[in-house]
Coordinates of C-alpha atoms in Angstrom, one line a residue:
M30 CA -84.4 -35.4 43.9
D31 CA -82.0 -33.0 45.3
V32 CA -81.6 -30.2 42.0
S33 CA -78.5 -28.5 41.6
V34 CA -78.8 -25.4 39.4
L35 CA -75.7 -24.0 38.0
V36 CA -75.3 -19.8 38.0
Y37 CA -72.6 -17.9 36.2
D38 CA -71.8 -15.2 34.9
G39 CA -74.0 -14.0 32.6
V40 CA -76.6 -17.0 32.2
F41 CA -80.0 -15.5 31.1
A42 CA -82.1 -14.5 34.3
S43 CA -85.2 -15.3 32.4
G44 CA -84.7 -19.0 32.4
L45 CA -83.2 -19.1 35.5
C46 CA -86.2 -17.9 37.1
A47 CA -88.3 -20.4 35.1
V48 CA -86.6 -23.3 36.5
L49 CA -86.5 -22.0 40.1
D50 CA -90.3 -20.9 39.8
V51 CA -92.0 -23.6 37.7
L52 CA -90.0 -26.5 41.0
E53 CA -91.2 -23.9 43.4
A54 CA -94.6 -24.7 42.5
A55 CA -94.7 -28.3 42.1
N56 CA -93.4 -28.7 45.6
A57 CA -96.3 -26.2 46.4
M58 CA -98.7 -28.2 44.9
R59 CA -97.4 -31.8 45.6
G60 CA -99.8 -31.2 48.3
E61 CA -103.1 -31.4 46.0
L62 CA -102.5 -34.7 44.3
P63 CA -103.7 -37.6 46.4
Q64 CA -100.4 -39.6 45.9
P65 CA -97.5 -37.0 45.3
P66 CA -94.2 -37.7 44.5
P67 CA -91.0 -36.9 46.6
A68 CA -90.4 -32.9 46.9
W69 CA -87.7 -31.5 44.9
N70 CA -84.8 -29.9 47.1
V71 CA -83.8 -27.7 44.6
T72 CA -80.5 -25.7 45.4
T73 CA -78.0 -22.9 43.7
V74 CA -74.6 -23.7 43.4
G75 CA -72.6 -21.6 41.4
F76 CA -67.9 -21.2 41.3
S77 CA -68.8 -17.8 43.4
R78 CA -70.8 -16.6 46.3
Q79 CA -72.5 -13.6 43.6
V80 CA -72.9 -13.5 40.1
R81 CA -74.3 -11.2 37.9
T82 CA -76.6 -11.9 35.6
G83 CA -77.6 -10.6 32.0
A84 CA -79.3 -8.6 32.5
G85 CA -77.4 -7.1 35.7
H86 CA -79.0 -8.9 38.7
L87 CA -76.9 -10.8 41.3
V88 CA -77.6 -14.0 42.2
T89 CA -76.5 -15.7 45.6
A90 CA -75.1 -19.2 45.4
E91 CA -73.9 -21.9 47.2
P92 CA -70.5 -23.5 46.8
V93 CA -70.1 -25.9 43.2
S94 CA -69.3 -28.8 45.3
A95 CA -73.1 -29.1 46.7
A96 CA -73.8 -30.6 42.5
A97 CA -71.4 -33.6 43.7
T98 CA -74.3 -35.4 44.8
A99 CA -77.5 -33.9 43.1
G100 CA -79.5 -36.2 41.5
L101 CA -79.8 -33.7 38.5
L102 CA -77.5 -30.2 37.4
L103 CA -79.2 -28.2 35.4
V104 CA -77.3 -25.6 33.0
P105 CA -79.4 -22.4 32.2
A106 CA -78.5 -20.7 28.9
L107 CA -76.2 -18.0 28.8
A108 CA -77.8 -14.5 27.9
E109 CA -75.7 -14.0 24.5
R110 CA -77.4 -14.6 21.1
R111 CA -75.0 -12.8 18.4
P112 CA -73.2 -16.6 17.0
D113 CA -69.7 -15.4 17.1
A114 CA -69.7 -13.8 20.5
L115 CA -71.5 -17.3 21.6
L116 CA -69.4 -19.7 20.4
E117 CA -66.2 -17.7 21.9
R118 CA -67.7 -17.6 25.3
V119 CA -68.7 -21.3 25.5
A120 CA -65.3 -22.2 24.6
G121 CA -63.5 -19.1 26.8
P122 CA -61.5 -19.3 30.0
D123 CA -63.9 -18.0 32.1
L124 CA -66.5 -20.6 31.5
T125 CA -64.1 -23.7 31.9
G126 CA -65.0 -24.5 35.6
V127 CA -68.3 -25.1 34.3
R128 CA -67.2 -27.3 31.4
E129 CA -65.1 -29.0 33.6
L130 CA -68.1 -29.8 35.9
V131 CA -70.6 -30.5 32.8
A132 CA -67.9 -33.2 31.4
D133 CA -67.5 -34.8 35.1
R134 CA -71.7 -35.1 35.3
R135 CA -70.8 -36.6 32.3
D136 CA -67.7 -38.7 32.3
R137 CA -69.8 -40.3 35.8
G138 CA -73.4 -40.8 33.8
K139 CA -75.0 -38.4 36.1
P140 CA -78.2 -36.9 34.9
L141 CA -77.5 -33.4 32.9
A142 CA -80.3 -30.5 31.4
S143 CA -80.3 -27.2 29.6
A144 CA -82.3 -25.1 27.5
C145 CA -81.6 -23.1 24.8
T146 CA -77.8 -21.7 24.3
G147 CA -76.8 -23.4 27.3
T148 CA -77.1 -26.3 25.4
F149 CA -73.9 -25.1 23.5
L150 CA -72.1 -25.2 26.8
L151 CA -72.7 -29.2 27.1
A152 CA -72.0 -29.2 23.8
E153 CA -69.1 -27.9 23.9
S154 CA -68.0 -29.9 26.9
G155 CA -68.6 -33.3 24.9
A156 CA -71.5 -34.0 26.9
L157 CA -73.7 -34.7 23.9
A158 CA -71.7 -35.8 21.9
G159 CA -73.8 -39.3 19.7
R160 CA -77.1 -38.4 21.6
R161 CA -79.9 -36.8 20.7
A162 CA -80.4 -33.3 21.2
T163 CA -82.5 -30.0 21.0
T164 CA -81.5 -25.9 20.8
T165 CA -82.8 -22.7 20.0
W166 CA -84.2 -22.4 16.7
W167 CA -82.5 -19.6 15.2
L168 CA -78.7 -20.6 16.1
A169 CA -79.7 -24.4 14.5
P170 CA -77.6 -24.3 12.3
V171 CA -74.3 -22.3 13.9
F172 CA -74.8 -25.5 16.5
R173 CA -74.8 -28.1 13.6
R174 CA -71.5 -26.5 11.9
R175 CA -69.8 -26.2 15.6
Y176 CA -71.1 -30.2 16.7
P177 CA -71.6 -32.1 13.6
D178 CA -71.3 -35.4 16.5
V179 CA -75.3 -34.4 17.6
A180 CA -78.2 -35.6 16.4
L181 CA -80.0 -32.3 16.3
D182 CA -83.5 -32.0 15.9
E183 CA -84.2 -27.8 16.4
S184 CA -88.3 -28.7 15.7
S185 CA -88.4 -30.3 19.4
M186 CA -89.2 -28.2 22.1
V187 CA -87.9 -30.8 24.4
I188 CA -85.7 -34.1 23.9
T189 CA -84.1 -36.7 26.9
S190 CA -81.2 -38.7 25.2
Q191 CA -78.8 -41.2 27.0
G192 CA -79.8 -38.8 30.2
V193 CA -79.4 -35.3 29.1
T194 CA -82.3 -33.2 28.8
T195 CA -82.2 -30.1 26.3
A196 CA -85.4 -27.9 25.6
G197 CA -85.4 -24.8 23.0
A198 CA -85.1 -21.2 22.6
A199 CA -85.1 -18.9 25.9
F200 CA -88.6 -20.0 27.4
G201 CA -88.2 -23.2 26.3
H202 CA -86.9 -23.5 30.2
V203 CA -90.0 -24.0 31.4
D204 CA -91.0 -26.8 29.0
L205 CA -87.4 -27.9 30.7
A206 CA -88.5 -27.3 34.2
L207 CA -92.1 -29.0 33.8
A208 CA -90.2 -32.0 31.9
V209 CA -88.3 -32.7 35.3
V210 CA -91.5 -32.4 37.1
R211 CA -93.4 -34.6 34.8
S212 CA -90.3 -37.5 34.9
A213 CA -91.5 -37.9 38.2
S214 CA -95.6 -37.2 37.9
P215 CA -97.3 -36.3 34.9
A216 CA -100.4 -34.9 36.9
L217 CA -98.4 -32.7 38.6
A218 CA -96.8 -31.6 35.6
D219 CA -99.8 -31.1 34.6
L220 CA -101.3 -29.0 37.6
V221 CA -98.3 -27.2 37.3
A222 CA -98.8 -26.2 33.9
R223 CA -102.6 -25.5 34.6
Y224 CA -102.0 -23.1 37.3
L225 CA -99.5 -21.2 35.5
V226 CA -101.5 -21.2 32.2
V227 CA -98.7 -22.6 30.0
D228 CA -99.8 -24.3 26.9
E229 CA -98.6 -27.8 25.5
R230 CA -95.7 -26.6 23.0
P231 CA -93.9 -30.3 21.8
S232 CA -92.5 -28.6 19.2
Q233 CA -90.5 -25.5 17.7
S234 CA -91.7 -25.3 14.5
A235 CA -94.6 -23.0 14.5
Y236 CA -92.3 -20.6 15.9
T237 CA -89.5 -20.4 13.5
I238 CA -88.7 -17.9 10.9
P239 CA -87.6 -19.4 7.5
S240 CA -85.6 -16.1 6.7
A241 CA -83.5 -15.8 10.1
L242 CA -82.4 -19.3 9.6
A243 CA -81.8 -18.8 5.7
Q244 CA -79.2 -15.7 6.6
S245 CA -76.5 -18.0 7.9
D246 CA -75.3 -19.3 4.5
P247 CA -75.0 -16.6 1.2
L248 CA -76.5 -19.4 -1.2
V249 CA -79.5 -20.5 1.2
A250 CA -80.5 -16.9 1.9
A251 CA -80.0 -16.1 -1.9
F252 CA -82.6 -18.9 -2.1
E253 CA -84.8 -17.8 0.0
R254 CA -85.1 -14.6 -1.8
W255 CA -85.6 -16.4 -4.9
A256 CA -88.1 -18.6 -4.0
R257 CA -90.3 -15.7 -2.0
L258 CA -90.6 -14.0 -5.1
H259 CA -92.1 -17.5 -6.8
L260 CA -94.5 -18.3 -4.4
D261 CA -97.1 -17.9 -6.6
T262 CA -95.3 -21.0 -8.5
P263 CA -95.2 -24.6 -8.4
D264 CA -91.8 -26.1 -7.2
S265 CA -88.9 -25.6 -9.5
L266 CA -85.9 -26.6 -8.2
A267 CA -84.3 -26.6 -11.5
A268 CA -85.3 -22.9 -12.2
A269 CA -84.4 -21.8 -8.7
A270 CA -80.7 -23.6 -9.4
R271 CA -80.5 -21.9 -13.1
A272 CA -81.1 -18.4 -11.4
L273 CA -78.6 -19.1 -8.6
G274 CA -76.0 -20.5 -11.0
V275 CA -75.7 -23.5 -9.1
S276 CA -76.2 -27.3 -9.6
E277 CA -79.4 -29.1 -8.7
R278 CA -77.2 -31.2 -6.0
T279 CA -75.3 -28.2 -4.8
L280 CA -78.4 -26.5 -3.7
Q281 CA -80.4 -29.2 -2.4
R282 CA -76.6 -30.5 -0.9
T283 CA -76.5 -27.1 0.7
V284 CA -79.7 -26.6 2.1
R285 CA -79.2 -29.9 3.5
R286 CA -75.7 -29.0 5.6
V287 CA -77.0 -25.2 6.7
L288 CA -80.9 -25.7 7.7
N289 CA -81.0 -30.6 7.6
T290 CA -83.9 -30.6 5.5
T291 CA -84.0 -30.3 1.4
P292 CA -85.7 -27.0 -0.3
V293 CA -89.3 -28.3 -1.0
R294 CA -89.7 -28.6 2.6
F295 CA -88.4 -25.1 3.4
V296 CA -90.3 -23.4 0.3
Q297 CA -92.9 -25.3 2.2
D298 CA -91.8 -23.8 5.1
L299 CA -91.7 -20.6 3.6
R300 CA -95.7 -20.9 1.8
V301 CA -96.9 -21.7 5.2
E302 CA -95.8 -18.4 6.7
Q303 CA -97.3 -16.6 4.4
A304 CA -100.4 -18.3 4.8
T305 CA -100.4 -17.8 7.9
H306 CA -99.6 -14.5 7.9
L307 CA -102.3 -13.7 5.1
L308 CA -105.0 -15.8 7.4
R309 CA -104.7 -13.4 10.3
T310 CA -104.2 -9.7 8.6
T311 CA -106.6 -10.2 5.5
D312 CA -110.2 -11.3 4.4
L313 CA -108.5 -13.3 1.8
S314 CA -110.8 -16.7 1.5
L315 CA -108.6 -19.3 2.0
E316 CA -109.1 -20.6 -2.0
T317 CA -107.0 -17.2 -2.8
I318 CA -104.4 -17.7 -0.6
A319 CA -103.7 -21.0 -1.8
R320 CA -103.1 -19.9 -5.1
R321 CA -101.0 -16.6 -4.4
V322 CA -98.9 -19.2 -2.4
G323 CA -98.6 -21.6 -5.4
Y324 CA -101.7 -24.1 -4.2
E325 CA -103.8 -25.0 -7.2
H326 CA -106.6 -26.6 -4.2
A327 CA -107.1 -24.6 -0.7
A328 CA -107.3 -28.4 0.6
T329 CA -103.8 -28.5 -0.3
L330 CA -103.1 -25.9 2.2
R331 CA -105.6 -27.1 4.5
A332 CA -103.8 -29.7 5.1
L333 CA -100.5 -28.3 5.0
L334 CA -101.0 -25.7 7.5
R335 CA -102.5 -28.6 9.7
D336 CA -99.6 -30.2 9.9
R337 CA -97.5 -27.9 10.4
T338 CA -98.8 -25.0 12.6
G339 CA -101.5 -27.9 14.5
T340 CA -103.8 -26.0 14.0
T341 CA -107.4 -24.8 11.5
T342 CA -107.6 -22.3 9.4
A343 CA -110.0 -21.1 11.7
G344 CA -108.3 -20.9 14.3
L345 CA -105.2 -19.1 12.6
R346 CA -107.8 -16.5 11.4
G347 CA -109.1 -15.9 15.1
R348 CA -105.4 -14.8 16.4

């Protein structure tokens, strides 16, 4: 497959390098398989001969016209984590060429891929409209407000929908590149992951920081503060709503709009976060920890931790 990796001023240097390194490793290791897939012909393309990454490094690029016949156009992330600045940049005039190139690929039904903040570029270009996609977990509320026509699932690490593949936060570029390899050879993708010591990460959920998500809306932020003060008591949406001076329906609707989840599930996330912290930093029994985060029985917390973190309580203590 011919893969064009698009570079532009301000591109996230680590994401770019991760993609190039994983694909280079796949090419180098193909021969170790009894039935190797074809090699990937990877070309770095851009709108100028040289671009400067967000970290200040200069990258040499081939003309962007080389992407016209590529089997895949891969757009690494933009090195910008501030929501307002990110939205201004992806919609700004200096990235017009990138948006037009992505839109042209979409109109011709050609495969696209991106990760982290690069998914904002794809969405701004219209390439994700009506599709499922993911992005960096902590920018999900911003993404959801800006692009309501995209079915966003920030819990997933990689999603492919109608020829467009998106991946999660920052080093989700590694997962994205492995997904490209896996589409041709699952065996080779597993081999590369083992050589590079990359664990399988099907979900971003274990990395999510609930309080970071909550800050995107004043009511949700206030609900988060209230919930943390009452983690050791049973769920009471009515009590939370009264304390915040809103109706239960308003609280439910706002949490759903901002976080794409329910108030009950959000509080569960806070309890998982606190329980995980206590398991890693104290010698408290699971029964004691369960009571501190609002559960009468340790078995309830044990099941919730396994569901949300994908590991056991013993595994969490061992970290």
